[in-house]
Short mmCIF file of C-alpha atoms and ligand atoms in Angstrom, two decimals:
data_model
loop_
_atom_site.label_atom_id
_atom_site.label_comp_id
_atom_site.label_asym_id
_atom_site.label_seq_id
_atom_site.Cartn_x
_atom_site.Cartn_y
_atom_site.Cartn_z
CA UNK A 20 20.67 14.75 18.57
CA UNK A 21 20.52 12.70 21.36
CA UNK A 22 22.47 9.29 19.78
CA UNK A 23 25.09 9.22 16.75
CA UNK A 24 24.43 5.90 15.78
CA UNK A 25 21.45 3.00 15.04
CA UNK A 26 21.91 -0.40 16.96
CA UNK A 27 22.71 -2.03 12.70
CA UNK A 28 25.62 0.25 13.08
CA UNK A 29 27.31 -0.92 15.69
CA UNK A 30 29.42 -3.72 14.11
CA UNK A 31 32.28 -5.75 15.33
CA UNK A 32 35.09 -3.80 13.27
CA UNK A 33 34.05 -0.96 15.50
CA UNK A 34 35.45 -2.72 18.75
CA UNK A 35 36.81 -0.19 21.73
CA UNK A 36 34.85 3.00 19.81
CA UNK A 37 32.38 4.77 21.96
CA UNK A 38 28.65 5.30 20.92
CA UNK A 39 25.77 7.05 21.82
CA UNK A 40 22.24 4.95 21.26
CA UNK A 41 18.77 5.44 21.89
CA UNK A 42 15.33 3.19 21.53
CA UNK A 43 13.27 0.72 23.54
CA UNK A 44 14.16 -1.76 26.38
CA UNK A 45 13.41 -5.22 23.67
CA UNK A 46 14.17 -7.19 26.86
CA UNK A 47 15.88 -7.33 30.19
CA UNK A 48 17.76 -10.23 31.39
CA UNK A 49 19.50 -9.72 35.64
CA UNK A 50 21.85 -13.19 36.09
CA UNK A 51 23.15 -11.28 39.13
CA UNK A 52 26.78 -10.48 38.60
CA UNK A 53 25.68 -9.51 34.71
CA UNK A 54 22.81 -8.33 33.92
CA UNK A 55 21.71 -7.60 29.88
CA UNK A 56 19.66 -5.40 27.83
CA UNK A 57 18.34 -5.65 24.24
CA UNK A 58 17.90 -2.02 23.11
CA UNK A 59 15.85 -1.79 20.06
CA UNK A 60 15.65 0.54 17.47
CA UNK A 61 14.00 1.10 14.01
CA UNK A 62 17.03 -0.77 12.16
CA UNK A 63 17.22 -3.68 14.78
CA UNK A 64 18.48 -5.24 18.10
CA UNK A 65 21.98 -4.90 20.31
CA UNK A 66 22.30 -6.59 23.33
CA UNK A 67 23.80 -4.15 26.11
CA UNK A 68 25.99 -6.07 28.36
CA UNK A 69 26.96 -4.87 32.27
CA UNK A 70 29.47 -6.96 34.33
CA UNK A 71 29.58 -5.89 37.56
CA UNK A 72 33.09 -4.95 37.48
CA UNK A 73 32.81 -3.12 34.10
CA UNK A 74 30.33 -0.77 34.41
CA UNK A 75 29.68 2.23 36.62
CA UNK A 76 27.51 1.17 40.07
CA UNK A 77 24.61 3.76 39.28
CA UNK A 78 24.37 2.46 35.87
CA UNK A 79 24.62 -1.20 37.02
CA UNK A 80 21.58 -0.91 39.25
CA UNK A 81 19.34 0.72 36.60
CA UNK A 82 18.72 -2.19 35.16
CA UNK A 83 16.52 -4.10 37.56
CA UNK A 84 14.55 -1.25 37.44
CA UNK A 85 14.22 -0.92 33.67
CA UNK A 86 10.32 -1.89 32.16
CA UNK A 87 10.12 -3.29 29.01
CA UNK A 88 9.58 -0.66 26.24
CA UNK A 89 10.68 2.15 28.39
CA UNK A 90 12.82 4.54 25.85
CA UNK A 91 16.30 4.94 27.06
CA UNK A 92 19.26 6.72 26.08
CA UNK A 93 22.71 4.74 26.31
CA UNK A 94 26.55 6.18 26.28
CA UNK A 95 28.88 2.95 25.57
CA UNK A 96 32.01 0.86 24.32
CA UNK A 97 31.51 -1.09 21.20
CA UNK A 98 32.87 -4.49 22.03
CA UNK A 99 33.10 -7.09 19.65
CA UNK A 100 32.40 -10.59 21.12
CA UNK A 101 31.44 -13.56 19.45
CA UNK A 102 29.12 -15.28 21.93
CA UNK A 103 26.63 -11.75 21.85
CA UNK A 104 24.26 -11.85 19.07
CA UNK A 105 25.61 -10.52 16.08
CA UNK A 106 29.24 -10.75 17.42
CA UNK A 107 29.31 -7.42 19.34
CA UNK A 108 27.65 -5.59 22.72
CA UNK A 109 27.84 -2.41 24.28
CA UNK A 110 29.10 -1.92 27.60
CA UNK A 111 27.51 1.04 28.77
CA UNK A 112 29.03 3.70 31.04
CA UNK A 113 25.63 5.50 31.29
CA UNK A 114 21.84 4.71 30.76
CA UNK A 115 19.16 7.23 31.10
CA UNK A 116 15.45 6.76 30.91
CA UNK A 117 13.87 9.18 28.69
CA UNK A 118 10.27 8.10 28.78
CA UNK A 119 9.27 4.92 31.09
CA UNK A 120 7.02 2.31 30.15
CA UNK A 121 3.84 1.20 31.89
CA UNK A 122 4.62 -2.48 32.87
CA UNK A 123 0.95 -3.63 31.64
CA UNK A 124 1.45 -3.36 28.10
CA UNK A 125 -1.63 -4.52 25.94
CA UNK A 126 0.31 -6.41 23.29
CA UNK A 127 3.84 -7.75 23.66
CA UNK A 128 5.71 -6.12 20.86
CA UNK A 129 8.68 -8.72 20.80
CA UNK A 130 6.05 -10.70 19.18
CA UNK A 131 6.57 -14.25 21.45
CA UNK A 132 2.96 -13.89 22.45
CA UNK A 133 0.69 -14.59 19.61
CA UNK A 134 -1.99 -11.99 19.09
CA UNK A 135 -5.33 -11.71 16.90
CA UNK A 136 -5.18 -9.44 14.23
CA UNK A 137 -8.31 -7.04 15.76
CA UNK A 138 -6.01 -7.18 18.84
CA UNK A 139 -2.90 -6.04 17.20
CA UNK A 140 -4.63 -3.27 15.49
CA UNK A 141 -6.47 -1.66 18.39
CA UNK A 142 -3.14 -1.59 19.98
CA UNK A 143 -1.26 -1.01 16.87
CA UNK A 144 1.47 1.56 17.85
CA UNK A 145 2.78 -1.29 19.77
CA UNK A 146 2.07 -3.62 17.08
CA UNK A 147 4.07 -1.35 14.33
CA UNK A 148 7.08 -2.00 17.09
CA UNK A 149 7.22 -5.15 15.76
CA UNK A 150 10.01 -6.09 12.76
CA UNK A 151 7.28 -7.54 10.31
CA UNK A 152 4.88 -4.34 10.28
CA UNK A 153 8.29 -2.03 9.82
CA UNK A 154 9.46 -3.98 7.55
CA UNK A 155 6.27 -3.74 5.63
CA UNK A 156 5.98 0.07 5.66
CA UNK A 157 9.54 0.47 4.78
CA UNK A 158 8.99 -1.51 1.49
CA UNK A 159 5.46 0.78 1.25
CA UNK A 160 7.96 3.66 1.19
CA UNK A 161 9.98 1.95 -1.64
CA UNK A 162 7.10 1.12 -3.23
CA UNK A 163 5.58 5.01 -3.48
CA UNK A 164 9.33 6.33 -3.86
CA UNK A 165 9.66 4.02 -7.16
CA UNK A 166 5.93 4.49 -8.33
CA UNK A 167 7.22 8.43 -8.95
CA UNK A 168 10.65 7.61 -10.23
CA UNK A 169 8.98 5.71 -12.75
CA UNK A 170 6.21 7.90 -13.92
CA UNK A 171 8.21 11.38 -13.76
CA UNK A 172 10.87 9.56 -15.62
CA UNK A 173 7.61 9.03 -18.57
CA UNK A 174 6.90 12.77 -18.15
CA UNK A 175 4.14 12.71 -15.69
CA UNK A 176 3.51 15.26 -13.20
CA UNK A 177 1.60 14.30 -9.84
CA UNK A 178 -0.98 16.25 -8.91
CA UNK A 179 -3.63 16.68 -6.38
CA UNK A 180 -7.56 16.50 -6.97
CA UNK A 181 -10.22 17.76 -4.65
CA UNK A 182 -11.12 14.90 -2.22
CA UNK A 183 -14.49 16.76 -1.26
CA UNK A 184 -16.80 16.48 -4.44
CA UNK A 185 -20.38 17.47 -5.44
CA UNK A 186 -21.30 14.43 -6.93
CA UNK A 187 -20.82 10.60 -7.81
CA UNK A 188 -18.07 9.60 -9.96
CA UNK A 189 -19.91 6.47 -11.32
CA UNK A 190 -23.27 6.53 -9.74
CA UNK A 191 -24.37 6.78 -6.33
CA UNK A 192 -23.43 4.08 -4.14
CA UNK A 193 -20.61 3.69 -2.17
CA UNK A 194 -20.47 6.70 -1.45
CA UNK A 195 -19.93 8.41 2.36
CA UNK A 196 -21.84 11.80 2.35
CA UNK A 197 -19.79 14.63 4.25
CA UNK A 198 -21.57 17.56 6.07
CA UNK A 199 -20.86 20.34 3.80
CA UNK A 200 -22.09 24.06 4.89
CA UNK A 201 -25.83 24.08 3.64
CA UNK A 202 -25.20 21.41 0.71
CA UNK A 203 -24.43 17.78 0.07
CA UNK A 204 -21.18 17.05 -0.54
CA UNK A 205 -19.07 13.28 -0.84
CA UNK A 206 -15.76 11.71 -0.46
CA UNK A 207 -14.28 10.97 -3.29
CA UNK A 208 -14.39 7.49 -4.72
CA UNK A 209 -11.84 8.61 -7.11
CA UNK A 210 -10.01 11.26 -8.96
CA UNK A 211 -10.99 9.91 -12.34
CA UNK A 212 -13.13 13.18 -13.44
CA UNK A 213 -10.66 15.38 -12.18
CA UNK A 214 -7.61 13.75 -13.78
CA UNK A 215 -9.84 13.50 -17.10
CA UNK A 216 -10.56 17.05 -16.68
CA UNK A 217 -6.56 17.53 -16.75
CA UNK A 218 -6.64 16.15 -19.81
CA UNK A 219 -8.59 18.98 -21.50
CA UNK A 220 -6.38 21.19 -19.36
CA UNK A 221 -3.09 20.33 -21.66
CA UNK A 222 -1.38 18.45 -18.64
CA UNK A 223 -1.25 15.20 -21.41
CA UNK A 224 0.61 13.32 -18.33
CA UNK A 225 -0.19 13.15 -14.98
CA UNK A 226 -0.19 11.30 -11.97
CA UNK A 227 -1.77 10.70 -8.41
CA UNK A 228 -1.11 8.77 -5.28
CA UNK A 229 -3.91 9.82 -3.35
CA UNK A 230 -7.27 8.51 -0.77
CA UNK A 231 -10.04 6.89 -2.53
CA UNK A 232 -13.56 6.71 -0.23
CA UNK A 233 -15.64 4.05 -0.43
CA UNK A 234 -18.61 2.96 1.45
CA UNK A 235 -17.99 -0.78 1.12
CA UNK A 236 -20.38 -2.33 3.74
CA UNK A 237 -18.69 -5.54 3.90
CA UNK A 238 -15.40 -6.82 5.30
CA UNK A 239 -13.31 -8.70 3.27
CA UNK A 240 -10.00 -9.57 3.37
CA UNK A 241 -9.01 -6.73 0.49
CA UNK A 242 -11.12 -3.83 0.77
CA UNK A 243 -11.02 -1.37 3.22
CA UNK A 244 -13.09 1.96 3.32
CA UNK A 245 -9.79 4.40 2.78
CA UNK A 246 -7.58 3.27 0.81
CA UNK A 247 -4.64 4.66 -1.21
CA UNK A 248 -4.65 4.43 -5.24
CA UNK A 249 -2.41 5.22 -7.70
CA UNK A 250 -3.76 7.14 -10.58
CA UNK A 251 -2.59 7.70 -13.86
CA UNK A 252 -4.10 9.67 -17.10
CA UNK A 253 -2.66 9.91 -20.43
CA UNK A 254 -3.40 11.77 -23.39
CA UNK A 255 -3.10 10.84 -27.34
CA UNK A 256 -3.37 7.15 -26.73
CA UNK A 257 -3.78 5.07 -29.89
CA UNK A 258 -5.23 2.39 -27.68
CA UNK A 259 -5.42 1.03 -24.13
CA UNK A 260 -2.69 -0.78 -24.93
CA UNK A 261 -0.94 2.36 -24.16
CA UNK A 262 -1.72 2.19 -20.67
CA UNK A 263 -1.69 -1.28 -20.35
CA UNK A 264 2.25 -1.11 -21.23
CA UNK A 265 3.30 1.83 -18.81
CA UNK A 266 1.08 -0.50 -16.16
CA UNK A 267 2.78 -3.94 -16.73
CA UNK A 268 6.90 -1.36 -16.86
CA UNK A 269 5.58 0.23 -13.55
CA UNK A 270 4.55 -3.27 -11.48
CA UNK A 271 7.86 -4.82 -12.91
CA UNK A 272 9.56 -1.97 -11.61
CA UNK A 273 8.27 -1.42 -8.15
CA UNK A 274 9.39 -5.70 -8.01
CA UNK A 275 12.88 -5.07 -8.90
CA UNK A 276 13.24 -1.90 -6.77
CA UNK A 277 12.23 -4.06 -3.52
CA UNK A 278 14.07 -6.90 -4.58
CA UNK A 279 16.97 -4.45 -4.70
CA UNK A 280 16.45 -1.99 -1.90
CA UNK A 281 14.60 -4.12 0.70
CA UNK A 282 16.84 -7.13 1.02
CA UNK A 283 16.21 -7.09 4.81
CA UNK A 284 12.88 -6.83 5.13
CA UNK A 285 12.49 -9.28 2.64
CA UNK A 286 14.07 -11.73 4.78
CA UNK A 287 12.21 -10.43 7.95
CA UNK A 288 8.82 -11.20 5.92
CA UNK A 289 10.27 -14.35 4.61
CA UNK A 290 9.45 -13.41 1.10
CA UNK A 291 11.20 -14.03 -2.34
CA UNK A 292 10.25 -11.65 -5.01
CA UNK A 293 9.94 -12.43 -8.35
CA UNK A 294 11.10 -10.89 -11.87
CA UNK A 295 8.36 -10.29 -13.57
CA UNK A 296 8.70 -10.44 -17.37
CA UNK A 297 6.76 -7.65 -19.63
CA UNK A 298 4.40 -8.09 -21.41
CA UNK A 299 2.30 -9.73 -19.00
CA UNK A 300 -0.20 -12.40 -20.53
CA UNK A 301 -3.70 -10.81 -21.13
CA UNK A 302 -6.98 -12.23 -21.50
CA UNK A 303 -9.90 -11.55 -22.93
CA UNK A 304 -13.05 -11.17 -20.40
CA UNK A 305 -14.95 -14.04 -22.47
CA UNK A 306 -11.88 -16.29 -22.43
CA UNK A 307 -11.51 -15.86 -18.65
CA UNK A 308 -15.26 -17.05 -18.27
CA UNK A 309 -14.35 -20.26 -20.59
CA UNK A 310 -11.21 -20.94 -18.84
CA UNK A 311 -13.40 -20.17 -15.43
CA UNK A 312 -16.18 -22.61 -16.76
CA UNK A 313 -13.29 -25.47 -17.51
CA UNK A 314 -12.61 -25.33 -13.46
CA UNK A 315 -15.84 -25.35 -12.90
CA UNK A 316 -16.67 -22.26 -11.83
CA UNK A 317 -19.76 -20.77 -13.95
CA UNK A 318 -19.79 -16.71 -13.95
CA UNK A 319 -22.80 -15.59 -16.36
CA UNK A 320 -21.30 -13.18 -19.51
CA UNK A 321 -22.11 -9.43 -17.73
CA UNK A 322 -21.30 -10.46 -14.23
CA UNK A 323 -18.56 -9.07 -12.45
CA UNK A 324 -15.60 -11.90 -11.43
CA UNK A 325 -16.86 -13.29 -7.75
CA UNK A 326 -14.28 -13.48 -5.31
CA UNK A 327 -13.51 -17.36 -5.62
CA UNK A 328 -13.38 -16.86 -9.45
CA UNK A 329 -10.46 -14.29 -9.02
CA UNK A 330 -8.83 -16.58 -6.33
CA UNK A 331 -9.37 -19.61 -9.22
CA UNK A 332 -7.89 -17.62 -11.73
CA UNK A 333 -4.77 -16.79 -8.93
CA UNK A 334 -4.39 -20.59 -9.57
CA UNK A 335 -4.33 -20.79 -12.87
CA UNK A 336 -1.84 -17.76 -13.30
CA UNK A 337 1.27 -17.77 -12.03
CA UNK A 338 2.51 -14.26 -12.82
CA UNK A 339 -0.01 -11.12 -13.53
CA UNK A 340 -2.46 -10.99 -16.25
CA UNK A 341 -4.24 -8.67 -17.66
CA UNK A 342 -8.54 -9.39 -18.59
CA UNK A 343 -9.43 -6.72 -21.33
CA UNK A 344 -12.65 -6.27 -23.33
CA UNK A 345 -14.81 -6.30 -20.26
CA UNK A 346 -18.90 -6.04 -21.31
CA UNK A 347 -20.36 -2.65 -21.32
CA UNK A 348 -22.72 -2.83 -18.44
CA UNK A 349 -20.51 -3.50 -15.74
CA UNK A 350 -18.20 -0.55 -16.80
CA UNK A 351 -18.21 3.19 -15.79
CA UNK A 352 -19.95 5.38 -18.35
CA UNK A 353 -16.64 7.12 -18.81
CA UNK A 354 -15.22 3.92 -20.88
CA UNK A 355 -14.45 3.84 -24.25
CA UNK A 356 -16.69 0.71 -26.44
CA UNK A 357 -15.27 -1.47 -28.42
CA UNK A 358 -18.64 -2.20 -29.98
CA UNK A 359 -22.06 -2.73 -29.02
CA UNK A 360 -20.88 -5.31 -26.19
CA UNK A 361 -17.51 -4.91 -25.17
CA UNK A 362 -15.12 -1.99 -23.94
CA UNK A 363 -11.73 -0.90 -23.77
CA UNK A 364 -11.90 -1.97 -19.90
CA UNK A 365 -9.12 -4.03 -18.37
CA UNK A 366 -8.24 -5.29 -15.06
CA UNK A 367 -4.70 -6.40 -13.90
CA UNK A 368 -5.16 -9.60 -11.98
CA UNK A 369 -2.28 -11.23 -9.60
CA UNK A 370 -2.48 -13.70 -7.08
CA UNK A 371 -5.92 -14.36 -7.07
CA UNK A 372 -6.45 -10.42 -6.38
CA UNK A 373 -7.96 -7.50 -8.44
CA UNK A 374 -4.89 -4.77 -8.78
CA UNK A 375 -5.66 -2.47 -11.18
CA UNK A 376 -8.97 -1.19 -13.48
CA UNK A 377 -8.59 0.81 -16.63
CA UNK A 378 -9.66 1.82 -20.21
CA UNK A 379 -9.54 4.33 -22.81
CA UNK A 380 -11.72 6.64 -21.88
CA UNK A 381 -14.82 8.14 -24.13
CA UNK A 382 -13.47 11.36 -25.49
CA UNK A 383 -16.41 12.42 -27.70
CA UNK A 384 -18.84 14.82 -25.78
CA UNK A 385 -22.15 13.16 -28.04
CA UNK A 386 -20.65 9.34 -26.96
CA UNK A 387 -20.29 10.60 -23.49
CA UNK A 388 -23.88 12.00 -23.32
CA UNK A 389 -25.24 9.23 -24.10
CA UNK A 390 -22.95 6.69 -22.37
CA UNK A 391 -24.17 8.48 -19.20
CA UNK A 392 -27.53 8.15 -20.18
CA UNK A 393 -27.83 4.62 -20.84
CA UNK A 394 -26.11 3.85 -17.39
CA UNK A 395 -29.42 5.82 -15.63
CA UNK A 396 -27.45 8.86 -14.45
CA UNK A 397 -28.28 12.53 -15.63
CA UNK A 398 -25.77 14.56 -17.35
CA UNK A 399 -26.90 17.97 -15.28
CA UNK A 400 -24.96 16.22 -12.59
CA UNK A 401 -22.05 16.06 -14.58
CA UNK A 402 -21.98 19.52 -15.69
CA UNK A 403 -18.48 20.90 -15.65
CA UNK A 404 -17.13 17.30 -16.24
CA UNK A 405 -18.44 17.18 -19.50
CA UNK A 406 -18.25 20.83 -20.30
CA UNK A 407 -14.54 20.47 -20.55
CA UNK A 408 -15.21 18.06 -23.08
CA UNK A 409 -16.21 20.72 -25.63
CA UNK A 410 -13.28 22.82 -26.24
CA UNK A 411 -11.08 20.17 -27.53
CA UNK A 412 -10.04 16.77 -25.88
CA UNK A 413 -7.48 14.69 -26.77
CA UNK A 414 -8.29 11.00 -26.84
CA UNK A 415 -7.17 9.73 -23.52
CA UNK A 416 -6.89 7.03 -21.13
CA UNK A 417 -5.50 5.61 -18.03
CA UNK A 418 -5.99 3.06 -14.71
CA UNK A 419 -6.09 2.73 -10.86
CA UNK A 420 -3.87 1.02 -9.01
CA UNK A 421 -4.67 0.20 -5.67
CA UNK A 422 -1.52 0.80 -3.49
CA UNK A 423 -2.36 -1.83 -0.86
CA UNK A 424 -3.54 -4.04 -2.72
CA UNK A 425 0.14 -4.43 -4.61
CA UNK A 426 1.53 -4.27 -1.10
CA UNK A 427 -0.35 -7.47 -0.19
CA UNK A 428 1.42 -9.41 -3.46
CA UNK A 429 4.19 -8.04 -2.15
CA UNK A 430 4.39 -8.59 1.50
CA UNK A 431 1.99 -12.07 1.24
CA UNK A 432 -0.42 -9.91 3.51
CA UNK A 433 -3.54 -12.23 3.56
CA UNK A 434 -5.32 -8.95 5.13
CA UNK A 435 -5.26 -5.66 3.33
CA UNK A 436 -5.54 -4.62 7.46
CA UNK A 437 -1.64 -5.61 7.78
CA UNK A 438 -0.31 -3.41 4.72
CA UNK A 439 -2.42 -0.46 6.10
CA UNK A 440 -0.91 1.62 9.34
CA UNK A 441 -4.56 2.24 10.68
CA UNK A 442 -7.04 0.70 8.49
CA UNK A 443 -10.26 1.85 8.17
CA UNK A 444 -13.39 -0.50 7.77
CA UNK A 445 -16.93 -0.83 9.07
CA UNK A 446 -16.68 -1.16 12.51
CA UNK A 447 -12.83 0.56 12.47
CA UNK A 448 -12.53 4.14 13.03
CA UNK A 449 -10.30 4.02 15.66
CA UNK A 450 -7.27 4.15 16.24
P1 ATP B 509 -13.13 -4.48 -6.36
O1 ATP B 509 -13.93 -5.04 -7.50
O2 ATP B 509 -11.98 -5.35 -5.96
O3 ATP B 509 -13.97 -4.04 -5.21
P2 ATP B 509 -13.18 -2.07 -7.85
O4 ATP B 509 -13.25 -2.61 -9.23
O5 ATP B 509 -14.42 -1.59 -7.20
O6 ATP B 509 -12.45 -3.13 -6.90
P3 ATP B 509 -11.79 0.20 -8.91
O7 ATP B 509 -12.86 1.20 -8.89
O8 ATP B 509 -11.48 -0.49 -10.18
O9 ATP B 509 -12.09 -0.89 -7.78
O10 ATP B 509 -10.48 0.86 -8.26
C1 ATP B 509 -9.16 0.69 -8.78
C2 ATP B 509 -8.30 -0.09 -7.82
O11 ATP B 509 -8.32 0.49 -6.52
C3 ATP B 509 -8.77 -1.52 -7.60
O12 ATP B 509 -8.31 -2.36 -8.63
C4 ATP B 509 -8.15 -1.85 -6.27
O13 ATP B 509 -6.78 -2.20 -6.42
C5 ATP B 509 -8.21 -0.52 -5.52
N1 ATP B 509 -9.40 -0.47 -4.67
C6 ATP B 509 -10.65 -0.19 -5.02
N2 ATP B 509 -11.49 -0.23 -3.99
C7 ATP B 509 -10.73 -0.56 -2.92
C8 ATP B 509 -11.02 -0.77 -1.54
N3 ATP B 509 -12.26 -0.63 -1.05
N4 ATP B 509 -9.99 -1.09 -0.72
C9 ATP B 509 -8.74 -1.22 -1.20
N5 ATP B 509 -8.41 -1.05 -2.48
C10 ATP B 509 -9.39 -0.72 -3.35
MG1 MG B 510 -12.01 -2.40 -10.79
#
């Protein structure tokens, strides 16, 4: 390797002990006599210092010469010093430049000169430079690293379902249409069929973190076109209460695994998390439209929640809530009734966002049929989805969670854009 050590360990208690560093020039500073050098790496900042006297002459008369961001490679003496940031420098006895920087850069990754966000992102390797995004995508990793702790701990297995598919998962729109040899093929929107099909398979348990596809026209603040969800399916449910539970344990989980592992980059994004206390509160869909209608916000019953009635309700909830019993025709075909009008559907709501959709799903092949039927679609097109629906299914359900979507409560993202490393959206396909 060509360093021994990240800049966070280099600590005062390590005074007079050499070290061997490597990462980007953060900064240059030439007073003359001394000249300075913040070398950054992934876990932070150390300020090289070279006094004339100190250091070797080649090594001294690099620096002038050093452009910001170049990568360099450092050989030094820990010295513990109370006016250097952090109490402690490096006085180097070599530098070498493994990979020099272009002086014009198009974003300044110290982050002192403000930048738009559609600037940041078409320059975003230089942009993920920056503490805030690696902070982010750290706690992403602790997020996904806890997600399967949690669920393997419950007995589910993660699995893998085809991302190419045939046909629609709930009807046709949104959907991006792939060149496929001599046929039409999609993206997926999402594994749902496939992880139901698992289900008649005997896997009773499984799990998926995984792309979902969708052909969302617009831009908003939380969708993007690729995005990462977190599936679950579950077999011999007595309710969706069952899924509802192992929802509400995983969210309060992922919070207390940041909280725990991600004290830093808390800090760094300035955020406090909070405990969150299971069971979470839940709703019905009819007494979310009366509590909607006492803030003055009218949604007709059979609409879908509009975007300021899910930032209203954000308001009125402090800490995430669950809306069940959603109306039949503004739910997949593959969700279980309750009765003529309502289903087993929920959403979990937080912060004025939508973070999860689930049900119990319709297990009966004659329901299904039909279900599909009334929602306009053909069951031919669902062939072998509902063929393994005839040799014995166990009733089942399960949910979606959208990954970035949880990062954004997380983080305090505003844009789904900031928890993603290169979003996709309409006019986005680069980089
Ligand atoms: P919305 O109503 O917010 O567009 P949805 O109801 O269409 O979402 P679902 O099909 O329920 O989405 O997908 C399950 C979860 O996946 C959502 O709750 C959300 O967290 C996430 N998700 C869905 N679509 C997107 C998207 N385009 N971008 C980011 N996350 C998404
Ligand atoms: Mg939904």
């Amino acid at each position: 390797m060509l360093k021994d050590a990240y800049t966070a360990d280099v600590t005062p208690e390590r005074d007079g002990e050499e070290v061997r560093l490597a990462g980007w020039v953060h900064e240059v500073r030439d007073l003359g006599g001394i000249k300075f050098v913040l070398l950054r790496d992934r876990t932070g900042i150390v300020q090289l210092t070279l006094p004339r006297q100190k250091v070797p002459k080649e090594t001294f008369e690099k620096v002038p010469k050093l452009t910001k961001e170049s990568v360099i490679r450092v050989e030094g003496i820990v010295q513990a010093n109370k006016k250097a940031p952090r109490g402690v420098e490096i006085i180097p006895r070599r530098i070498e430049v493994l990979s020099k920087s272009n002086t014009h850069l198009p974003l300044d990754p110290t982050g002192k000169v403000d930048a738009d966000l559609d600037t940041r992102l078409d320059a975003r390797v230089l942009d993920l430079r920056r503490e805030e995004p690696q902070a982010i995508f750290k706690i992403r990793n602790v997020v996904t690293s806890a997600i399967r702790e949690f669920l393997e701990e419950l007995g589910f297995i993660e699995v893998h379902t085809p991302k190419i598919i045939a046909s629609a998962t709930e009807g046709g729109t949104e959907l991006f249409p792939v060149v496929y040899f001599e046929r039409d093929a999609y993206l997926a929107q999402s594994p749902q069929l496939y992880k139901q099909m698992l289900m008649a398979a005997g896997f009773e348990r499984v799990y998926e973190i995984g792309p979902i596809f969708r052909a969302e026209e617009h831009n908003t603040r939380r969708h993007l076109n690729e995005a990462i969800s977190v599936d679950i399916e579950m077999s011999f449910i007595e309710s969706e209460e069952d899924v509802m539970r192992v929802l509400e344990k995983l969210l309060a989980h992922i919070f207390r695994k940041v909280r725990e592992e991600c004290e830093r980059e808390l800090k760094v994004l300035n955020q406090e998390l909070p405990e969150l206390e299971v069971p979470f509160e839940r709703i019905t869909y009819e007494e979310a439209l009366n509590l909607l209608s006492d803030h003055g916000i009218e949604v007709e019953w059979g609409e879908d929640l509009p975007t300021e009635a899910e930032r209203k309700l954000g308001e009125i909830f402090e800490e995430p809530f669950f809306i069940t019993e959603w109306p039949k025709e503004i739910r997949p075909f593959y969700t279980m009734a309750k009765d003529d009008e309502v289903t087993t559907a929920f959403d979990l709501m937080y912060k004025g966002l939508e973070l999860a959709s689930g049900a119990q799903r319709e297990h009966r092949y004659d329901m299904l049929v039909r279900q599909i039927e009334e929602q306009g679609l053909n069951p031919a097109d669902f062939k072998y989805y509902l063929e393994s629906f005839k040799y014995g299914m166990p009733p089942h359900g399960g949910w979606g969670l959208g990954l970035e979507r949880t990062l954004m409560t997380i983080t305090d993202a505003e844009n789904i854009r900031e928890v993603t490393l290169f979003p996709r959206d309409r006019k986005r396909l680069h980089p």
